[in-house]
CSV table of C-alpha atoms in Angstrom, one decimal:
chain,number,residue,atom,x,y,z
A,1,UNK,CA,15.8,-67.4,-1.6
A,2,UNK,CA,17.2,-64.7,-3.8
A,3,UNK,CA,17.8,-61.2,-2.6
A,4,UNK,CA,14.8,-59.9,-4.7
A,5,UNK,CA,12.6,-62.5,-3.1
A,6,UNK,CA,13.9,-61.6,0.4
A,7,UNK,CA,13.2,-57.9,-0.3
A,8,UNK,CA,9.7,-58.6,-1.5
A,9,UNK,CA,9.1,-60.8,1.6
A,10,UNK,CA,10.6,-58.2,4.0
A,11,UNK,CA,8.5,-55.3,2.6
A,12,UNK,CA,5.1,-56.8,1.8
A,13,UNK,CA,3.7,-53.4,0.8
A,14,UNK,CA,6.4,-53.0,-1.8
A,15,UNK,CA,4.7,-52.2,-5.1
A,16,UNK,CA,6.0,-52.5,-8.6
A,17,UNK,CA,5.1,-51.0,-12.0
A,18,UNK,CA,5.4,-52.5,-15.4
A,19,UNK,CA,7.9,-50.3,-17.4
A,20,UNK,CA,7.4,-49.3,-21.0
A,21,UNK,CA,9.5,-51.4,-23.3
A,22,UNK,CA,12.4,-49.8,-25.0
A,23,UNK,CA,10.9,-49.9,-28.5
A,24,UNK,CA,7.8,-48.0,-27.3
A,25,UNK,CA,9.3,-45.6,-24.7
A,26,UNK,CA,9.1,-42.0,-25.9
A,27,UNK,CA,12.5,-41.2,-24.4
A,28,UNK,CA,14.3,-44.1,-26.0
A,29,UNK,CA,12.4,-44.7,-29.2
A,30,UNK,CA,14.2,-42.0,-31.2
A,31,UNK,CA,17.5,-43.9,-30.7
A,32,UNK,CA,16.2,-47.1,-32.3
A,33,UNK,CA,17.7,-49.2,-29.5
A,34,UNK,CA,17.8,-52.9,-30.2
A,35,UNK,CA,19.3,-56.0,-28.6
A,36,UNK,CA,22.2,-56.9,-30.8
A,37,UNK,CA,25.2,-58.8,-29.4
A,38,UNK,CA,28.1,-58.2,-31.7
A,39,UNK,CA,31.8,-57.4,-31.9
A,40,UNK,CA,32.5,-54.1,-33.7
A,41,UNK,CA,35.9,-52.6,-34.7
A,42,UNK,CA,36.1,-48.8,-34.3
A,43,UNK,CA,39.3,-47.8,-36.0
A,44,UNK,CA,41.3,-44.7,-35.0
A,45,UNK,CA,39.6,-41.7,-36.6
A,46,UNK,CA,36.1,-43.3,-36.6
A,47,UNK,CA,33.3,-41.0,-35.8
A,48,UNK,CA,29.8,-42.1,-34.9
A,49,UNK,CA,28.4,-39.2,-36.9
A,50,UNK,CA,29.5,-35.9,-38.4
A,51,UNK,CA,30.5,-33.4,-35.8
A,52,UNK,CA,31.3,-36.0,-33.1
A,53,UNK,CA,34.6,-36.6,-31.4
A,54,UNK,CA,36.6,-39.3,-33.2
A,55,UNK,CA,38.0,-42.4,-31.7
A,56,UNK,CA,41.6,-41.6,-30.7
A,57,UNK,CA,43.0,-45.2,-30.9
A,58,UNK,CA,41.9,-48.4,-32.6
A,59,UNK,CA,39.2,-49.7,-30.4
A,60,UNK,CA,36.6,-52.5,-30.3
A,61,UNK,CA,33.2,-52.7,-28.7
A,62,UNK,CA,31.4,-55.9,-27.6
A,63,UNK,CA,27.8,-54.9,-27.5
A,64,UNK,CA,25.2,-56.5,-25.3
A,65,UNK,CA,27.7,-58.7,-23.5
A,66,UNK,CA,26.0,-61.1,-21.1
A,67,UNK,CA,27.0,-60.7,-17.5
A,68,UNK,CA,25.9,-63.5,-15.2
A,69,UNK,CA,24.4,-62.8,-11.7
A,70,UNK,CA,24.3,-65.1,-8.7
A,71,UNK,CA,20.6,-65.7,-9.0
A,72,UNK,CA,20.9,-67.1,-12.5
A,73,UNK,CA,19.7,-63.9,-14.3
A,74,UNK,CA,21.9,-61.6,-16.5
A,75,UNK,CA,22.5,-57.9,-17.1
A,76,UNK,CA,24.0,-56.7,-20.3
A,77,UNK,CA,26.8,-54.3,-21.0
A,78,UNK,CA,28.7,-52.6,-23.9
A,79,UNK,CA,32.4,-53.1,-23.4
A,80,UNK,CA,34.6,-50.5,-25.2
A,81,UNK,CA,38.3,-51.3,-25.1
A,82,UNK,CA,41.5,-50.5,-27.0
A,83,UNK,CA,42.2,-53.0,-29.7
A,84,UNK,CA,45.6,-53.5,-28.2
A,85,UNK,CA,44.0,-55.0,-25.1
A,86,UNK,CA,44.0,-58.4,-27.0
A,87,UNK,CA,47.8,-58.4,-26.2
A,88,UNK,CA,48.2,-55.9,-23.4
A,89,UNK,CA,45.6,-56.2,-20.7
A,90,UNK,CA,43.9,-53.1,-19.4
A,91,UNK,CA,41.8,-52.1,-16.3
A,92,UNK,CA,38.0,-51.8,-16.6
A,93,UNK,CA,35.9,-48.8,-15.6
A,94,UNK,CA,32.2,-49.6,-14.9
A,95,UNK,CA,29.5,-47.0,-15.6
A,96,UNK,CA,26.4,-48.5,-13.9
A,97,UNK,CA,23.1,-47.0,-15.0
A,98,UNK,CA,19.4,-47.5,-15.5
A,99,UNK,CA,19.3,-44.9,-18.3
A,100,UNK,CA,20.3,-47.1,-21.2
A,101,UNK,CA,23.9,-47.8,-22.2
A,102,UNK,CA,23.3,-46.9,-25.8
A,103,UNK,CA,20.3,-44.5,-25.8
A,104,UNK,CA,20.0,-41.4,-23.6
A,105,UNK,CA,22.9,-39.1,-23.8
A,106,UNK,CA,23.9,-35.5,-23.0
A,107,UNK,CA,22.2,-34.5,-26.2
A,108,UNK,CA,18.9,-34.5,-24.3
A,109,UNK,CA,20.1,-31.9,-21.9
A,110,UNK,CA,19.3,-28.2,-22.5
A,111,UNK,CA,22.0,-26.9,-24.9
A,112,UNK,CA,24.0,-30.1,-24.0
A,113,UNK,CA,24.8,-28.5,-20.6
A,114,UNK,CA,27.2,-26.3,-22.5
A,115,UNK,CA,29.3,-29.1,-23.8
A,116,UNK,CA,30.2,-28.7,-27.5
A,117,UNK,CA,29.2,-31.7,-29.6
A,118,UNK,CA,32.7,-32.4,-30.8
A,119,UNK,CA,33.8,-32.9,-27.2
A,120,UNK,CA,31.9,-36.2,-27.0
A,121,UNK,CA,31.9,-39.3,-29.3
A,122,UNK,CA,28.3,-40.2,-28.7
A,123,UNK,CA,29.3,-43.6,-27.4
A,124,UNK,CA,29.2,-42.4,-23.7
A,125,UNK,CA,26.3,-43.4,-21.5
A,126,UNK,CA,24.4,-40.6,-19.9
A,127,UNK,CA,26.4,-39.2,-17.0
A,128,UNK,CA,29.3,-41.6,-17.7
A,129,UNK,CA,32.8,-41.6,-19.3
A,130,UNK,CA,33.5,-41.2,-23.0
A,131,UNK,CA,35.1,-44.3,-24.4
A,132,UNK,CA,36.9,-42.3,-27.1
A,133,UNK,CA,38.9,-40.6,-24.4
A,134,UNK,CA,39.4,-43.5,-22.0
A,135,UNK,CA,40.3,-46.1,-24.5
A,136,UNK,CA,43.1,-43.8,-25.5
A,137,UNK,CA,44.2,-43.7,-21.9
A,138,UNK,CA,44.4,-47.5,-21.8
A,139,UNK,CA,41.1,-48.3,-20.1
A,140,UNK,CA,38.1,-50.4,-21.0
A,141,UNK,CA,34.8,-48.5,-20.4
A,142,UNK,CA,31.9,-50.9,-19.5
A,143,UNK,CA,28.5,-49.4,-19.8
A,144,UNK,CA,26.1,-51.7,-17.9
A,145,UNK,CA,22.3,-51.6,-17.9
A,146,UNK,CA,21.2,-52.2,-14.3
A,147,UNK,CA,19.0,-55.2,-13.5
A,148,UNK,CA,15.5,-54.8,-15.0
A,149,UNK,CA,16.4,-51.9,-17.3
A,150,UNK,CA,16.6,-52.0,-21.1
A,151,UNK,CA,17.2,-55.7,-21.9
A,152,UNK,CA,18.7,-56.7,-18.6
A,153,UNK,CA,16.7,-59.3,-16.7
A,154,UNK,CA,15.0,-59.2,-13.3
A,155,UNK,CA,13.3,-56.6,-11.0
A,156,UNK,CA,14.7,-53.1,-10.9
A,157,UNK,CA,15.3,-51.7,-7.5
A,158,UNK,CA,16.5,-48.1,-6.8
A,159,UNK,CA,19.9,-48.9,-5.3
A,160,UNK,CA,20.0,-50.9,-2.1
A,161,UNK,CA,21.3,-54.5,-1.4
A,162,UNK,CA,20.2,-56.0,-4.7
A,163,UNK,CA,22.1,-53.5,-6.8
A,164,UNK,CA,25.2,-53.8,-4.6
A,165,UNK,CA,25.2,-57.6,-5.2
A,166,UNK,CA,24.8,-57.1,-8.9
A,167,UNK,CA,27.7,-54.8,-9.1
A,168,UNK,CA,29.8,-57.2,-7.1
A,169,UNK,CA,29.0,-60.0,-9.6
A,170,UNK,CA,29.8,-57.6,-12.5
A,171,UNK,CA,33.2,-56.7,-11.0
A,172,UNK,CA,34.0,-60.3,-10.5
A,173,UNK,CA,33.0,-61.2,-14.1
A,174,UNK,CA,35.0,-58.3,-15.7
A,175,UNK,CA,38.1,-58.9,-13.6
A,176,UNK,CA,38.4,-62.4,-15.1
A,177,UNK,CA,38.1,-61.4,-18.8
A,178,UNK,CA,41.1,-62.2,-21.0
A,179,UNK,CA,41.5,-58.5,-21.9
A,180,UNK,CA,41.4,-57.3,-18.3
A,181,UNK,CA,44.4,-57.0,-16.0
A,182,UNK,CA,42.3,-57.9,-13.0
A,183,UNK,CA,41.7,-54.3,-11.9
A,184,UNK,CA,38.3,-52.7,-12.0
A,185,UNK,CA,37.1,-49.1,-11.2
A,186,UNK,CA,33.8,-47.3,-11.3
A,187,UNK,CA,33.0,-43.7,-12.5
A,188,UNK,CA,30.2,-41.4,-13.2
A,189,UNK,CA,27.8,-38.7,-12.1
A,190,UNK,CA,24.6,-38.5,-10.1
A,191,UNK,CA,22.8,-42.0,-10.3
A,192,UNK,CA,26.1,-43.5,-11.4
A,193,UNK,CA,27.8,-41.9,-8.4
A,194,UNK,CA,25.2,-43.2,-6.0
A,195,UNK,CA,25.6,-46.7,-7.5
A,196,UNK,CA,29.3,-46.6,-6.6
A,197,UNK,CA,28.8,-45.4,-3.1
A,198,UNK,CA,25.9,-47.8,-2.5
A,199,UNK,CA,28.0,-50.7,-3.7
A,200,UNK,CA,31.2,-49.9,-1.7
A,201,UNK,CA,29.3,-49.3,1.5
A,202,UNK,CA,27.7,-52.8,1.3
A,203,UNK,CA,30.1,-55.0,-0.6
A,204,UNK,CA,33.9,-55.4,-1.1
A,205,UNK,CA,35.8,-57.1,-3.9
A,206,UNK,CA,39.6,-57.3,-4.2
A,207,UNK,CA,39.5,-56.4,-7.9
A,208,UNK,CA,37.9,-53.0,-7.2
A,209,UNK,CA,40.7,-50.5,-7.0
A,210,UNK,CA,39.1,-47.0,-7.0
A,211,UNK,CA,35.8,-45.1,-7.3
A,212,UNK,CA,35.0,-41.7,-8.9
A,213,UNK,CA,31.6,-40.6,-7.6
A,214,UNK,CA,31.0,-37.2,-9.3
A,215,UNK,CA,28.1,-35.7,-7.2
A,216,UNK,CA,25.8,-38.3,-5.7
A,217,UNK,CA,23.8,-39.3,-2.6
A,218,UNK,CA,24.4,-41.3,0.6
A,219,UNK,CA,20.9,-41.1,2.0
A,220,UNK,CA,18.0,-40.7,-0.4
A,221,UNK,CA,15.5,-40.3,2.4
A,222,UNK,CA,17.1,-37.2,3.9
A,223,UNK,CA,18.9,-35.9,0.8
A,224,UNK,CA,16.4,-36.4,-1.9
A,225,UNK,CA,12.9,-37.7,-1.3
A,226,UNK,CA,11.9,-36.7,2.3
A,227,UNK,CA,14.1,-33.9,3.6
A,228,UNK,CA,13.1,-33.2,7.2
A,229,UNK,CA,10.4,-35.8,6.8
A,230,UNK,CA,8.5,-33.9,4.2
A,231,UNK,CA,7.9,-35.4,0.7
A,232,UNK,CA,10.2,-33.5,-1.7
A,233,UNK,CA,10.6,-33.5,-5.5
A,234,UNK,CA,7.3,-35.3,-6.0
A,235,UNK,CA,7.1,-34.6,-9.7
A,236,UNK,CA,10.7,-35.7,-10.1
A,237,UNK,CA,10.1,-39.0,-8.2
A,238,UNK,CA,7.0,-39.9,-10.2
A,239,UNK,CA,8.7,-39.2,-13.5
A,240,UNK,CA,11.9,-40.9,-12.4
A,241,UNK,CA,10.5,-44.4,-12.2
A,242,UNK,CA,8.7,-44.1,-15.5
A,243,UNK,CA,11.9,-43.0,-17.2
A,244,UNK,CA,13.1,-46.6,-16.8
A,245,UNK,CA,12.5,-48.7,-19.9
A,246,UNK,CA,12.5,-52.5,-19.7
A,247,UNK,CA,10.5,-55.7,-19.9
A,248,UNK,CA,10.0,-56.8,-16.3
A,249,UNK,CA,9.1,-54.6,-13.3
A,250,UNK,CA,10.3,-51.5,-11.6
A,251,UNK,CA,10.1,-50.7,-7.9
A,252,UNK,CA,7.4,-48.1,-7.2
A,253,UNK,CA,9.6,-45.6,-5.4
A,254,UNK,CA,6.9,-42.9,-5.6
A,255,UNK,CA,4.4,-45.0,-3.7
A,256,UNK,CA,7.0,-45.9,-1.0
A,257,UNK,CA,7.8,-42.2,-0.5
A,258,UNK,CA,4.1,-41.7,0.4
A,259,UNK,CA,3.6,-44.9,2.5
A,260,UNK,CA,6.9,-44.7,4.4
A,261,UNK,CA,7.0,-41.2,5.7
A,262,UNK,CA,9.5,-42.0,8.4
A,263,UNK,CA,13.0,-43.3,8.1
A,264,UNK,CA,12.6,-47.1,8.6
A,265,UNK,CA,14.0,-50.4,7.5
A,266,UNK,CA,13.0,-49.7,3.9
A,267,UNK,CA,15.0,-46.5,3.7
A,268,UNK,CA,17.8,-48.1,5.7
A,269,UNK,CA,18.4,-50.6,2.9
A,270,UNK,CA,19.2,-47.7,0.6
A,271,UNK,CA,21.3,-45.8,3.1
A,272,UNK,CA,25.1,-45.8,2.6
A,273,UNK,CA,27.4,-46.1,5.6
A,274,UNK,CA,30.4,-44.6,3.8
A,275,UNK,CA,32.7,-45.3,6.7
A,276,UNK,CA,32.8,-48.9,5.3
A,277,UNK,CA,34.3,-47.7,2.0
A,278,UNK,CA,38.0,-48.6,1.9
A,279,UNK,CA,39.1,-47.9,-1.7
A,280,UNK,CA,40.6,-44.7,-3.1
A,281,UNK,CA,38.0,-42.0,-4.0
A,282,UNK,CA,38.0,-39.0,-6.3
A,283,UNK,CA,34.8,-37.0,-5.4
A,284,UNK,CA,33.3,-34.0,-7.1
A,285,UNK,CA,31.0,-31.6,-5.3
A,286,UNK,CA,29.3,-28.3,-5.6
A,287,UNK,CA,27.4,-25.9,-3.4
A,288,UNK,CA,24.4,-25.3,-5.7
A,289,UNK,CA,23.0,-28.6,-6.7
A,290,UNK,CA,19.5,-29.3,-5.1
A,291,UNK,CA,20.2,-33.0,-5.0
A,292,UNK,CA,23.9,-33.7,-4.5
A,293,UNK,CA,25.5,-31.2,-2.1
A,294,UNK,CA,25.1,-33.1,1.2
A,295,UNK,CA,25.8,-36.5,-0.2
A,296,UNK,CA,29.0,-35.5,-2.0
A,297,UNK,CA,30.5,-33.8,1.1
A,298,UNK,CA,29.2,-36.7,3.3
A,299,UNK,CA,31.0,-39.2,1.1
A,300,UNK,CA,34.3,-37.4,1.2
A,301,UNK,CA,34.2,-36.5,4.9
A,302,UNK,CA,33.2,-39.9,6.3
A,303,UNK,CA,34.5,-42.5,3.8
A,304,UNK,CA,36.9,-44.9,5.5
A,305,UNK,CA,39.3,-44.6,2.5
A,306,UNK,CA,42.9,-43.6,3.5
A,307,UNK,CA,43.3,-42.1,0.0
A,308,UNK,CA,40.6,-39.6,-1.0
A,309,UNK,CA,40.4,-36.4,-3.0
A,310,UNK,CA,37.7,-33.9,-3.6
A,311,UNK,CA,37.2,-31.2,-6.2
A,312,UNK,CA,34.6,-28.5,-5.3
A,313,UNK,CA,33.2,-26.3,-8.2
A,314,UNK,CA,30.8,-23.5,-8.6
A,315,UNK,CA,28.8,-24.8,-11.6
A,316,UNK,CA,25.7,-27.0,-11.8
A,317,UNK,CA,26.4,-30.7,-12.7
A,318,UNK,CA,30.0,-30.1,-13.8
A,319,UNK,CA,30.5,-33.8,-13.2
A,320,UNK,CA,28.2,-34.4,-16.2
A,321,UNK,CA,29.3,-31.5,-18.3
A,322,UNK,CA,33.1,-31.7,-17.8
A,323,UNK,CA,33.6,-34.5,-20.2
A,324,UNK,CA,37.3,-33.8,-20.5
A,325,UNK,CA,37.9,-34.4,-16.9
A,326,UNK,CA,41.7,-34.9,-16.6
A,327,UNK,CA,42.1,-36.2,-13.0
A,328,UNK,CA,41.8,-39.9,-12.3
A,329,UNK,CA,43.0,-42.4,-9.7
A,330,UNK,CA,45.4,-45.0,-11.0
A,331,UNK,CA,43.8,-48.4,-10.9
A,332,UNK,CA,46.4,-50.4,-12.7
């Protein structure tokens, strides 16, 4: 029995909704997203469009790369890497997201969160790393569409055991690619941060060398959806699940918020025991984010990592906006 089947059996009241397909979704439709596996060369100086940041080294992108999962299904990722990685292997940085690896970007944020357009290449996934910058640094950036989102297969769950296992399988796959030196990291903000902490609190892979969760959660019951037991951010929750585009089914988190008012086994599957994290961490945190304050500090304070750093700032979502972040943990 697969993990998806086990979860459905374990929680018989678990409901699912049919997401809007990418081609019809109002949030994705303007980007003309299509499934198109291809190998594309991005020479140094290439710009996606006028006014965008240019590629700083000769790079390549393998679009819609098929990544196998243990239950026989697949997720898909866009792999950006320096062209030199055909000869000199590089580490990979995973940006794991349900938002679309080639669609939603910081352009949708109000005034781009204060980030000038020429700071970003337009190839970055929402809340993730910019390949133009990180290919120059000698990394591959792998933007992965989570299970059940965009064109990836299967049932989409909001974090929990299923997503942790999928990330493990992705790390294993990437670490064995001919361009990879065997080292894998993860980075990103908000959902992307939670995905990292969720994974590392439940799974461990020798290829994973470091995490960079820039403002996330460790307990979505207490920190996001039901603080003090009261339903919170109801409009956000309802809209959140419908923001996912795909072909299969999406966990009805909004219904579960209402039907599981107390912390129980359902919420425990999505809780992160960060004391089990044992890889180096670079955490971002702030005091003024309505979602991420407690989770960010909780991750830093209680993670079992012997090497961990935290940067605390005074601005909202600087993890998303500071696209020229210059601090990183070596994962070579």
